[in-house]
Amino acid sequence: MTLSDDNLVPWVVSIIERYVDEAATNTLNLPSAEKAWDKPLVGFANGADPLFRSIREDIGPFYWTPAQIFRLSHPTHTFQPEELSVISYVLPQTGPTREGQSKETTYPAMRWARSRYYGEIFNCELRQHLAASLTDAGFPAIAPERSPLFDYRQSEKVGIASNWSERHTAFVAGLGTFGLSDGLITPAGKAVRIGSVVAKIPLPATPRPYQSHQEYCLWFSKGTCGACIKRCPAEAITANGHDKSHCHAYIREVTAPYAQQQFQVQATPCGLCQVKIPCEKRIPTQTNASDNTKSS
């Protein structure tokens, strides 16, 4: 394909979609040869979008803007923040994975645990594949989560936080809004994993079809639901939101040892709050709101 500004978007999308469709590593490593992820969603944000700076101000000074992580990764390149694009993608869980997880109440299901391990290995490969493909084509890129500088810090406001958030990036790129459990509700629902790449490439920003960062959550938009509260075995989700420390402790002490013992995967899975809820596989405000306490 001869690249021009007019066909850069379909070219970038095709890199992601083809890798998800064709890469042998998109797998749960089961005899059935099931894929870990369904067809991805893709969105774009401009590197100078003021929301990135707002997120940094909210989380803490250690949080990267796109320009900061690009400069750290490509110190010899000259650029303006508006010349950068942030490519975000969403990897939806498959139907069998969601179905198995919805039957559990205390521990993650087998497919879910394997998707958290093998599926995230693939996600990391996809980040690197996308960044390398762009760079090789003359558009220098970096996958922030794969940077050796990626780390977790203690935020005064939100507790433990990384210096780059895939969920917040997807929010800026028009792919979803946050729920009561802190998960991102996307057009493919909340049972997803997310990745992103920052590149010096002229891509038009995806329009954000929402006004509020919590617009898709029935708890905030309708004053109803709260299904994720009931789904959390650690009682880490309440009407006041998500207790990250309590959640992490349950994963570290209960679900991670369980996944290692039962499924022989070195993963940190739980995700029970992402299924058997109205936003499991869709935006719930696009469905019958009277169904908001039932399974998706």
PDB file of C-alpha atoms in Angstrom:
ATOM      1  CA  MET A   1       0.000   0.000   0.000  1.00  0.00           C
ATOM      2  CA  THR A   2       1.261   3.472  -0.914  1.00  0.00           C
ATOM      3  CA  LEU A   3       0.763   5.538   2.202  1.00  0.00           C
ATOM      4  CA  SER A   4      -0.770   9.001   2.188  1.00  0.00           C
ATOM      5  CA  ASP A   5      -2.642  11.025   4.808  1.00  0.00           C
ATOM      6  CA  ASP A   6      -5.907   9.777   3.278  1.00  0.00           C
ATOM      7  CA  ASN A   7      -5.243   6.084   3.886  1.00  0.00           C
ATOM      8  CA  LEU A   8      -3.221   6.145   7.110  1.00  0.00           C
ATOM      9  CA  VAL A   9      -6.241   5.341   9.284  1.00  0.00           C
ATOM     10  CA  PRO A  10      -7.282   2.143   7.431  1.00  0.00           C
ATOM     11  CA  TRP A  11      -3.627   1.126   7.245  1.00  0.00           C
ATOM     12  CA  VAL A  12      -3.134   1.432  11.009  1.00  0.00           C
ATOM     13  CA  VAL A  13      -6.420  -0.328  11.730  1.00  0.00           C
ATOM     14  CA  SER A  14      -5.451  -3.140   9.361  1.00  0.00           C
ATOM     15  CA  ILE A  15      -2.151  -3.681  11.197  1.00  0.00           C
ATOM     16  CA  ILE A  16      -4.059  -4.270  14.435  1.00  0.00           C
ATOM     17  CA  GLU A  17      -6.918  -6.294  12.966  1.00  0.00           C
ATOM     18  CA  ARG A  18      -4.668  -8.564  10.907  1.00  0.00           C
ATOM     19  CA  TYR A  19      -2.427  -9.320  13.868  1.00  0.00           C
ATOM     20  CA  VAL A  20      -5.408 -10.188  16.057  1.00  0.00           C
ATOM     21  CA  ASP A  21      -6.861 -12.357  13.297  1.00  0.00           C
ATOM     22  CA  GLU A  22      -3.696 -14.083  12.085  1.00  0.00           C
ATOM     23  CA  ALA A  23      -1.115 -14.213  14.892  1.00  0.00           C
ATOM     24  CA  ALA A  24      -0.741 -17.676  16.390  1.00  0.00           C
ATOM     25  CA  THR A  25      -0.136 -16.089  19.777  1.00  0.00           C
ATOM     26  CA  ASN A  26      -3.745 -14.837  19.981  1.00  0.00           C
ATOM     27  CA  THR A  27      -4.630 -18.025  21.829  1.00  0.00           C
ATOM     28  CA  LEU A  28      -5.749 -19.467  25.142  1.00  0.00           C
ATOM     29  CA  ASN A  29      -3.332 -22.357  24.549  1.00  0.00           C
ATOM     30  CA  LEU A  30      -6.106 -24.930  24.713  1.00  0.00           C
ATOM     31  CA  PRO A  31      -6.507 -28.088  22.591  1.00  0.00           C
ATOM     32  CA  SER A  32      -9.491 -26.396  20.943  1.00  0.00           C
ATOM     33  CA  ALA A  33      -7.142 -23.695  19.547  1.00  0.00           C
ATOM     34  CA  GLU A  34      -9.492 -20.977  20.777  1.00  0.00           C
ATOM     35  CA  LYS A  35      -8.462 -17.385  20.322  1.00  0.00           C
ATOM     36  CA  ALA A  36      -7.973 -15.216  23.378  1.00  0.00           C
ATOM     37  CA  TRP A  37      -9.579 -12.118  21.822  1.00  0.00           C
ATOM     38  CA  ASP A  38     -12.338 -11.174  19.410  1.00  0.00           C
ATOM     39  CA  LYS A  39     -12.129  -8.464  16.732  1.00  0.00           C
ATOM     40  CA  PRO A  40     -10.621  -5.284  18.190  1.00  0.00           C
ATOM     41  CA  LEU A  41     -11.978  -1.763  18.419  1.00  0.00           C
ATOM     42  CA  VAL A  42      -9.595   1.060  17.473  1.00  0.00           C
ATOM     43  CA  GLY A  43      -9.607   4.770  18.311  1.00  0.00           C
ATOM     44  CA  PHE A  44      -7.236   7.718  17.982  1.00  0.00           C
ATOM     45  CA  ALA A  45      -6.394  10.800  20.023  1.00  0.00           C
ATOM     46  CA  ASN A  46      -4.198  13.778  19.290  1.00  0.00           C
ATOM     47  CA  GLY A  47      -1.058  13.986  21.392  1.00  0.00           C
ATOM     48  CA  ALA A  48      -1.906  17.551  22.401  1.00  0.00           C
ATOM     49  CA  ASP A  49      -5.421  16.741  23.623  1.00  0.00           C
ATOM     50  CA  PRO A  50      -5.811  18.714  26.887  1.00  0.00           C
ATOM     51  CA  LEU A  51      -7.423  15.689  28.529  1.00  0.00           C
ATOM     52  CA  PHE A  52      -4.003  14.039  28.785  1.00  0.00           C
ATOM     53  CA  ARG A  53      -2.734  16.937  30.872  1.00  0.00           C
ATOM     54  CA  SER A  54      -5.919  16.874  32.968  1.00  0.00           C
ATOM     55  CA  ILE A  55      -5.369  13.181  33.688  1.00  0.00           C
ATOM     56  CA  ARG A  56      -1.795  13.914  34.721  1.00  0.00           C
ATOM     57  CA  GLU A  57      -2.981  16.663  37.068  1.00  0.00           C
ATOM     58  CA  ASP A  58      -5.516  14.250  38.558  1.00  0.00           C
ATOM     59  CA  ILE A  59      -3.200  11.251  39.005  1.00  0.00           C
ATOM     60  CA  GLY A  60       0.089  12.970  39.782  1.00  0.00           C
ATOM     61  CA  PRO A  61       3.224  14.545  38.278  1.00  0.00           C
ATOM     62  CA  PHE A  62       4.736  11.114  37.552  1.00  0.00           C
ATOM     63  CA  TYR A  63       2.033  10.425  34.951  1.00  0.00           C
ATOM     64  CA  TRP A  64       3.167  10.778  31.330  1.00  0.00           C
ATOM     65  CA  THR A  65       1.572  12.884  28.664  1.00  0.00           C
ATOM     66  CA  PRO A  66       2.073  11.490  25.138  1.00  0.00           C
ATOM     67  CA  ALA A  67       4.754  14.114  24.464  1.00  0.00           C
ATOM     68  CA  GLN A  68       6.678  13.179  27.613  1.00  0.00           C
ATOM     69  CA  ILE A  69       6.905   9.444  26.939  1.00  0.00           C
ATOM     70  CA  PHE A  70       7.652  10.063  23.238  1.00  0.00           C
ATOM     71  CA  ARG A  71      10.478  12.444  24.140  1.00  0.00           C
ATOM     72  CA  LEU A  72      11.898   9.964  26.652  1.00  0.00           C
ATOM     73  CA  SER A  73      11.811   7.213  24.034  1.00  0.00           C
ATOM     74  CA  HIS A  74      12.991   9.290  21.040  1.00  0.00           C
ATOM     75  CA  PRO A  75      15.264  11.969  22.507  1.00  0.00           C
ATOM     76  CA  THR A  76      16.808  12.926  19.145  1.00  0.00           C
ATOM     77  CA  HIS A  77      13.481  13.626  17.403  1.00  0.00           C
ATOM     78  CA  THR A  78      12.092  17.134  17.188  1.00  0.00           C
ATOM     79  CA  PHE A  79       8.328  17.418  17.298  1.00  0.00           C
ATOM     80  CA  GLN A  80       5.375  19.358  18.586  1.00  0.00           C
ATOM     81  CA  PRO A  81       2.794  17.542  20.786  1.00  0.00           C
ATOM     82  CA  GLU A  82       0.089  18.095  18.170  1.00  0.00           C
ATOM     83  CA  GLU A  83       2.183  16.123  15.651  1.00  0.00           C
ATOM     84  CA  LEU A  84       1.721  13.004  17.780  1.00  0.00           C
ATOM     85  CA  SER A  85      -1.175  10.580  17.577  1.00  0.00           C
ATOM     86  CA  VAL A  86      -2.161   8.095  20.246  1.00  0.00           C
ATOM     87  CA  ILE A  87      -3.540   4.832  18.896  1.00  0.00           C
ATOM     88  CA  SER A  88      -5.712   2.914  21.349  1.00  0.00           C
ATOM     89  CA  TYR A  89      -7.299  -0.479  20.834  1.00  0.00           C
ATOM     90  CA  VAL A  90      -9.729  -2.646  22.789  1.00  0.00           C
ATOM     91  CA  LEU A  91      -9.529  -6.464  22.797  1.00  0.00           C
ATOM     92  CA  PRO A  92     -12.924  -8.003  23.683  1.00  0.00           C
ATOM     93  CA  GLN A  93     -13.148 -11.281  25.570  1.00  0.00           C
ATOM     94  CA  THR A  94     -14.715 -14.118  23.582  1.00  0.00           C
ATOM     95  CA  GLY A  95     -18.206 -15.455  24.249  1.00  0.00           C
ATOM     96  CA  PRO A  96     -17.017 -18.753  25.786  1.00  0.00           C
ATOM     97  CA  THR A  97     -14.633 -16.888  28.085  1.00  0.00           C
ATOM     98  CA  ARG A  98     -17.366 -14.540  29.285  1.00  0.00           C
ATOM     99  CA  GLU A  99     -19.860 -17.397  29.668  1.00  0.00           C
ATOM    100  CA  GLY A 100     -17.521 -19.432  31.836  1.00  0.00           C
ATOM    101  CA  GLN A 101     -16.610 -16.440  33.971  1.00  0.00           C
ATOM    102  CA  SER A 102     -20.254 -15.516  34.534  1.00  0.00           C
ATOM    103  CA  LYS A 103     -20.843 -18.842  36.303  1.00  0.00           C
ATOM    104  CA  GLU A 104     -18.183 -18.127  38.924  1.00  0.00           C
ATOM    105  CA  THR A 105     -18.670 -16.165  42.127  1.00  0.00           C
ATOM    106  CA  THR A 106     -15.383 -16.427  44.040  1.00  0.00           C
ATOM    107  CA  TYR A 107     -12.534 -17.395  41.705  1.00  0.00           C
ATOM    108  CA  PRO A 108     -11.809 -16.726  38.022  1.00  0.00           C
ATOM    109  CA  ALA A 109     -12.892 -19.310  35.475  1.00  0.00           C
ATOM    110  CA  MET A 110     -10.340 -21.332  33.528  1.00  0.00           C
ATOM    111  CA  ARG A 111     -10.621 -19.427  30.245  1.00  0.00           C
ATOM    112  CA  TRP A 112     -10.586 -16.072  32.021  1.00  0.00           C
ATOM    113  CA  ALA A 113      -7.397 -16.929  33.904  1.00  0.00           C
ATOM    114  CA  ARG A 114      -5.770 -18.121  30.689  1.00  0.00           C
ATOM    115  CA  SER A 115      -6.826 -14.984  28.825  1.00  0.00           C
ATOM    116  CA  ARG A 116      -5.303 -12.883  31.605  1.00  0.00           C
ATOM    117  CA  TYR A 117      -2.011 -14.742  31.145  1.00  0.00           C
ATOM    118  CA  TYR A 118      -1.712 -15.859  27.520  1.00  0.00           C
ATOM    119  CA  GLY A 119      -3.992 -13.086  26.274  1.00  0.00           C
ATOM    120  CA  GLU A 120      -1.905 -10.392  27.930  1.00  0.00           C
ATOM    121  CA  ILE A 121       1.286 -11.910  26.519  1.00  0.00           C
ATOM    122  CA  PHE A 122      -0.351 -11.464  23.129  1.00  0.00           C
ATOM    123  CA  ASN A 123      -1.449  -7.926  24.010  1.00  0.00           C
ATOM    124  CA  CYS A 124       2.144  -7.031  24.819  1.00  0.00           C
ATOM    125  CA  GLU A 125       3.255  -8.501  21.493  1.00  0.00           C
ATOM    126  CA  LEU A 126       0.562  -6.525  19.682  1.00  0.00           C
ATOM    127  CA  ARG A 127       1.714  -3.282  21.288  1.00  0.00           C
ATOM    128  CA  GLN A 128       5.262  -3.966  20.134  1.00  0.00           C
ATOM    129  CA  HIS A 129       4.176  -5.147  16.683  1.00  0.00           C
ATOM    130  CA  LEU A 130       2.165  -1.986  16.098  1.00  0.00           C
ATOM    131  CA  ALA A 131       4.970   0.287  17.320  1.00  0.00           C
ATOM    132  CA  ALA A 132       7.547  -1.543  15.178  1.00  0.00           C
ATOM    133  CA  SER A 133       5.313  -1.496  12.081  1.00  0.00           C
ATOM    134  CA  LEU A 134       4.814   2.250  12.394  1.00  0.00           C
ATOM    135  CA  THR A 135       8.487   2.928  13.046  1.00  0.00           C
ATOM    136  CA  ASP A 136       9.577   0.785  10.103  1.00  0.00           C
ATOM    137  CA  ALA A 137       7.224   2.776   7.854  1.00  0.00           C
ATOM    138  CA  GLY A 138       8.809   6.064   8.928  1.00  0.00           C
ATOM    139  CA  PHE A 139       6.505   6.967  11.810  1.00  0.00           C
ATOM    140  CA  PRO A 140       8.562   6.685  15.019  1.00  0.00           C
ATOM    141  CA  ALA A 141       6.490   5.109  17.776  1.00  0.00           C
ATOM    142  CA  ILE A 142       6.543   3.800  21.327  1.00  0.00           C
ATOM    143  CA  ALA A 143       4.204   1.528  23.287  1.00  0.00           C
ATOM    144  CA  PRO A 144       4.290   3.280  26.691  1.00  0.00           C
ATOM    145  CA  GLU A 145       3.308   0.190  28.678  1.00  0.00           C
ATOM    146  CA  ARG A 146       6.258  -1.666  27.135  1.00  0.00           C
ATOM    147  CA  SER A 147       8.772   1.069  27.946  1.00  0.00           C
ATOM    148  CA  PRO A 148      11.447   0.045  30.489  1.00  0.00           C
ATOM    149  CA  LEU A 149      10.452   3.238  32.305  1.00  0.00           C
ATOM    150  CA  PHE A 150       6.863   2.063  32.827  1.00  0.00           C
ATOM    151  CA  ASP A 151       6.196   1.812  36.551  1.00  0.00           C
ATOM    152  CA  TYR A 152       3.682   2.121  39.367  1.00  0.00           C
ATOM    153  CA  ARG A 153       3.658   4.898  41.931  1.00  0.00           C
ATOM    154  CA  GLN A 154       1.513   6.012  44.839  1.00  0.00           C
ATOM    155  CA  SER A 155      -0.860   8.794  43.860  1.00  0.00           C
ATOM    156  CA  GLU A 156      -2.041  11.065  46.653  1.00  0.00           C
ATOM    157  CA  LYS A 157      -5.507  11.178  45.135  1.00  0.00           C
ATOM    158  CA  VAL A 158      -6.154   7.750  43.574  1.00  0.00           C
ATOM    159  CA  GLY A 159      -3.741   5.416  45.394  1.00  0.00           C
ATOM    160  CA  ILE A 160      -1.517   3.057  43.432  1.00  0.00           C
ATOM    161  CA  ALA A 161      -1.307   4.154  39.794  1.00  0.00           C
ATOM    162  CA  SER A 162       0.889   3.580  36.768  1.00  0.00           C
ATOM    163  CA  ASN A 163       2.620   6.328  34.833  1.00  0.00           C
ATOM    164  CA  TRP A 164       0.560   5.406  31.747  1.00  0.00           C
ATOM    165  CA  SER A 165      -3.032   4.152  31.860  1.00  0.00           C
ATOM    166  CA  GLU A 166      -4.458   2.146  28.977  1.00  0.00           C
ATOM    167  CA  ARG A 167      -8.013   2.785  30.210  1.00  0.00           C
ATOM    168  CA  HIS A 168      -7.601   6.548  30.450  1.00  0.00           C
ATOM    169  CA  THR A 169      -5.959   6.595  27.032  1.00  0.00           C
ATOM    170  CA  ALA A 170      -8.895   4.698  25.511  1.00  0.00           C
ATOM    171  CA  PHE A 171     -11.270   7.180  27.152  1.00  0.00           C
ATOM    172  CA  VAL A 172      -9.473  10.091  25.469  1.00  0.00           C
ATOM    173  CA  ALA A 173      -9.536   8.181  22.162  1.00  0.00           C
ATOM    174  CA  GLY A 174     -13.328   7.925  22.210  1.00  0.00           C
ATOM    175  CA  LEU A 175     -13.531   4.231  23.096  1.00  0.00           C
ATOM    176  CA  GLY A 176     -15.444   4.308  26.375  1.00  0.00           C
ATOM    177  CA  THR A 177     -16.210   5.754  29.792  1.00  0.00           C
ATOM    178  CA  PHE A 178     -15.632   4.529  33.314  1.00  0.00           C
ATOM    179  CA  GLY A 179     -17.953   2.482  35.504  1.00  0.00           C
ATOM    180  CA  LEU A 180     -18.454   2.243  39.240  1.00  0.00           C
ATOM    181  CA  SER A 181     -15.792  -0.486  39.408  1.00  0.00           C
ATOM    182  CA  ASP A 182     -13.262   1.711  37.527  1.00  0.00           C
ATOM    183  CA  GLY A 183     -13.473  -0.572  34.485  1.00  0.00           C
ATOM    184  CA  LEU A 184     -13.884   1.042  31.065  1.00  0.00           C
ATOM    185  CA  ILE A 185     -17.273   0.485  29.426  1.00  0.00           C
ATOM    186  CA  THR A 186     -16.719   0.299  25.660  1.00  0.00           C
ATOM    187  CA  PRO A 187     -19.027  -0.497  22.717  1.00  0.00           C
ATOM    188  CA  ALA A 188     -17.814  -4.090  23.228  1.00  0.00           C
ATOM    189  CA  GLY A 189     -18.596  -3.878  26.943  1.00  0.00           C
ATOM    190  CA  LYS A 190     -16.334  -3.973  29.960  1.00  0.00           C
ATOM    191  CA  ALA A 191     -14.944  -7.507  29.530  1.00  0.00           C
ATOM    192  CA  VAL A 192     -11.901  -6.303  27.589  1.00  0.00           C
ATOM    193  CA  ARG A 193      -8.163  -5.651  27.678  1.00  0.00           C
ATOM    194  CA  ILE A 194      -6.632  -2.502  26.218  1.00  0.00           C
ATOM    195  CA  GLY A 195      -3.385  -1.406  24.580  1.00  0.00           C
ATOM    196  CA  SER A 196      -1.946   1.750  23.049  1.00  0.00           C
ATOM    197  CA  VAL A 197       0.925   3.250  21.066  1.00  0.00           C
ATOM    198  CA  VAL A 198       2.142   6.848  20.711  1.00  0.00           C
ATOM    199  CA  ALA A 199       3.513   7.770  17.277  1.00  0.00           C
ATOM    200  CA  LYS A 200       4.542  10.748  15.193  1.00  0.00           C
ATOM    201  CA  ILE A 201       1.896  10.230  12.545  1.00  0.00           C
ATOM    202  CA  PRO A 202      -0.985  12.452  11.346  1.00  0.00           C
ATOM    203  CA  LEU A 203      -4.164  10.587  12.309  1.00  0.00           C
ATOM    204  CA  PRO A 204      -7.494  12.353  12.873  1.00  0.00           C
ATOM    205  CA  ALA A 205      -8.770  12.075  16.424  1.00  0.00           C
ATOM    206  CA  THR A 206     -11.801   9.859  16.951  1.00  0.00           C
ATOM    207  CA  PRO A 207     -14.781  11.982  18.070  1.00  0.00           C
ATOM    208  CA  ARG A 208     -15.776  11.259  21.661  1.00  0.00           C
ATOM    209  CA  PRO A 209     -19.491  10.366  21.630  1.00  0.00           C
ATOM    210  CA  TYR A 210     -19.862  11.227  25.312  1.00  0.00           C
ATOM    211  CA  GLN A 211     -19.718  14.302  27.524  1.00  0.00           C
ATOM    212  CA  SER A 212     -18.889  12.745  30.889  1.00  0.00           C
ATOM    213  CA  HIS A 213     -16.172  10.274  31.895  1.00  0.00           C
ATOM    214  CA  GLN A 214     -18.860   8.113  33.568  1.00  0.00           C
ATOM    215  CA  GLU A 215     -21.637   8.550  31.023  1.00  0.00           C
ATOM    216  CA  TYR A 216     -22.046   4.889  30.025  1.00  0.00           C
ATOM    217  CA  CYS A 217     -22.390   3.598  33.600  1.00  0.00           C
ATOM    218  CA  LEU A 218     -26.016   3.076  34.663  1.00  0.00           C
ATOM    219  CA  TRP A 219     -25.088   3.790  38.279  1.00  0.00           C
ATOM    220  CA  PHE A 220     -24.014   7.312  37.360  1.00  0.00           C
ATOM    221  CA  SER A 221     -26.277   8.025  34.379  1.00  0.00           C
ATOM    222  CA  LYS A 222     -29.547   6.476  35.641  1.00  0.00           C
ATOM    223  CA  GLY A 223     -29.051   6.095  39.373  1.00  0.00           C
ATOM    224  CA  THR A 224     -29.658   2.364  38.954  1.00  0.00           C
ATOM    225  CA  CYS A 225     -27.815  -0.958  38.608  1.00  0.00           C
ATOM    226  CA  GLY A 226     -24.865  -1.571  40.945  1.00  0.00           C
ATOM    227  CA  ALA A 227     -24.580  -5.115  39.576  1.00  0.00           C
ATOM    228  CA  CYS A 228     -20.780  -4.989  39.847  1.00  0.00           C
ATOM    229  CA  ILE A 229     -21.126  -4.417  43.612  1.00  0.00           C
ATOM    230  CA  LYS A 230     -22.803  -7.793  43.978  1.00  0.00           C
ATOM    231  CA  ARG A 231     -20.297  -9.496  41.683  1.00  0.00           C
ATOM    232  CA  CYS A 232     -17.216  -8.530  43.703  1.00  0.00           C
ATOM    233  CA  PRO A 233     -16.251 -11.351  46.116  1.00  0.00           C
ATOM    234  CA  ALA A 234     -13.841  -9.047  47.931  1.00  0.00           C
ATOM    235  CA  GLU A 235     -16.497  -6.388  48.624  1.00  0.00           C
ATOM    236  CA  ALA A 236     -14.073  -3.911  47.076  1.00  0.00           C
ATOM    237  CA  ILE A 237     -16.839  -2.172  45.094  1.00  0.00           C
ATOM    238  CA  THR A 238     -19.423  -0.124  46.963  1.00  0.00           C
ATOM    239  CA  ALA A 239     -21.688   2.830  46.287  1.00  0.00           C
ATOM    240  CA  ASN A 240     -18.601   4.953  46.963  1.00  0.00           C
ATOM    241  CA  GLY A 241     -16.630   3.333  44.159  1.00  0.00           C
ATOM    242  CA  HIS A 242     -13.708   0.933  43.851  1.00  0.00           C
ATOM    243  CA  ASP A 243     -11.275   0.274  46.714  1.00  0.00           C
ATOM    244  CA  LYS A 244      -8.101  -0.469  44.749  1.00  0.00           C
ATOM    245  CA  SER A 245      -6.077  -1.616  47.755  1.00  0.00           C
ATOM    246  CA  HIS A 246      -8.772  -4.070  48.841  1.00  0.00           C
ATOM    247  CA  CYS A 247      -9.105  -5.332  45.270  1.00  0.00           C
ATOM    248  CA  HIS A 248      -5.366  -5.812  44.824  1.00  0.00           C
ATOM    249  CA  ALA A 249      -5.098  -7.647  48.131  1.00  0.00           C
ATOM    250  CA  TYR A 250      -7.808 -10.133  47.078  1.00  0.00           C
ATOM    251  CA  ILE A 251      -6.060 -10.756  43.757  1.00  0.00           C
ATOM    252  CA  ARG A 252      -2.648 -11.173  45.366  1.00  0.00           C
ATOM    253  CA  GLU A 253      -3.807 -13.367  48.249  1.00  0.00           C
ATOM    254  CA  VAL A 254      -6.702 -15.329  46.701  1.00  0.00           C
ATOM    255  CA  THR A 255      -7.172 -15.362  42.933  1.00  0.00           C
ATOM    256  CA  ALA A 256      -3.533 -15.328  41.769  1.00  0.00           C
ATOM    257  CA  PRO A 257      -2.551 -18.335  43.949  1.00  0.00           C
ATOM    258  CA  TYR A 258      -5.744 -20.094  42.823  1.00  0.00           C
ATOM    259  CA  ALA A 259      -4.965 -19.538  39.120  1.00  0.00           C
ATOM    260  CA  GLN A 260      -1.437 -20.793  39.579  1.00  0.00           C
ATOM    261  CA  GLN A 261      -2.542 -23.907  41.462  1.00  0.00           C
ATOM    262  CA  GLN A 262      -5.587 -24.770  39.347  1.00  0.00           C
ATOM    263  CA  PHE A 263      -4.538 -23.655  35.868  1.00  0.00           C
ATOM    264  CA  GLN A 264      -0.728 -23.391  36.124  1.00  0.00           C
ATOM    265  CA  VAL A 265      -0.673 -19.789  34.888  1.00  0.00           C
ATOM    266  CA  GLN A 266       1.348 -16.990  36.428  1.00  0.00           C
ATOM    267  CA  ALA A 267      -1.468 -14.464  36.185  1.00  0.00           C
ATOM    268  CA  THR A 268      -3.235 -11.954  38.400  1.00  0.00           C
ATOM    269  CA  PRO A 269      -6.835 -12.551  37.367  1.00  0.00           C
ATOM    270  CA  CYS A 270     -10.175 -11.802  38.945  1.00  0.00           C
ATOM    271  CA  GLY A 271     -12.511  -9.880  36.635  1.00  0.00           C
ATOM    272  CA  LEU A 272     -15.722 -11.186  38.187  1.00  0.00           C
ATOM    273  CA  CYS A 273     -17.076  -7.626  38.138  1.00  0.00           C
ATOM    274  CA  GLN A 274     -16.712  -7.534  34.335  1.00  0.00           C
ATOM    275  CA  VAL A 275     -19.311 -10.203  33.546  1.00  0.00           C
ATOM    276  CA  LYS A 276     -22.906 -10.993  34.429  1.00  0.00           C
ATOM    277  CA  ILE A 277     -23.587  -7.271  34.438  1.00  0.00           C
ATOM    278  CA  PRO A 278     -25.451  -5.034  31.942  1.00  0.00           C
ATOM    279  CA  CYS A 279     -22.197  -3.617  30.535  1.00  0.00           C
ATOM    280  CA  GLU A 280     -20.495  -6.986  30.034  1.00  0.00           C
ATOM    281  CA  LYS A 281     -20.579  -6.843  26.228  1.00  0.00           C
ATOM    282  CA  ARG A 282     -22.228  -3.543  25.310  1.00  0.00           C
ATOM    283  CA  ILE A 283     -22.925   0.017  26.379  1.00  0.00           C
ATOM    284  CA  PRO A 284     -25.892  -0.499  28.726  1.00  0.00           C
ATOM    285  CA  THR A 285     -27.488   2.862  27.958  1.00  0.00           C
ATOM    286  CA  GLN A 286     -28.027   1.538  24.427  1.00  0.00           C
ATOM    287  CA  THR A 287     -30.154  -1.317  25.768  1.00  0.00           C
ATOM    288  CA  ASN A 288     -33.320  -1.553  27.804  1.00  0.00           C
ATOM    289  CA  ALA A 289     -32.567   0.242  31.073  1.00  0.00           C
ATOM    290  CA  SER A 290     -35.176  -1.896  32.824  1.00  0.00           C
ATOM    291  CA  ASP A 291     -32.808  -4.833  32.307  1.00  0.00           C
ATOM    292  CA  ASN A 292     -30.090  -3.173  34.301  1.00  0.00           C
ATOM    293  CA  THR A 293     -29.927  -5.635  37.148  1.00  0.00           C
ATOM    294  CA  LYS A 294     -29.822  -8.710  34.915  1.00  0.00           C
ATOM    295  CA  SER A 295     -26.989 -10.452  33.144  1.00  0.00           C
ATOM    296  CA  SER A 296     -25.921  -9.116  29.756  1.00  0.00           C
TER     297      SER A 296
END
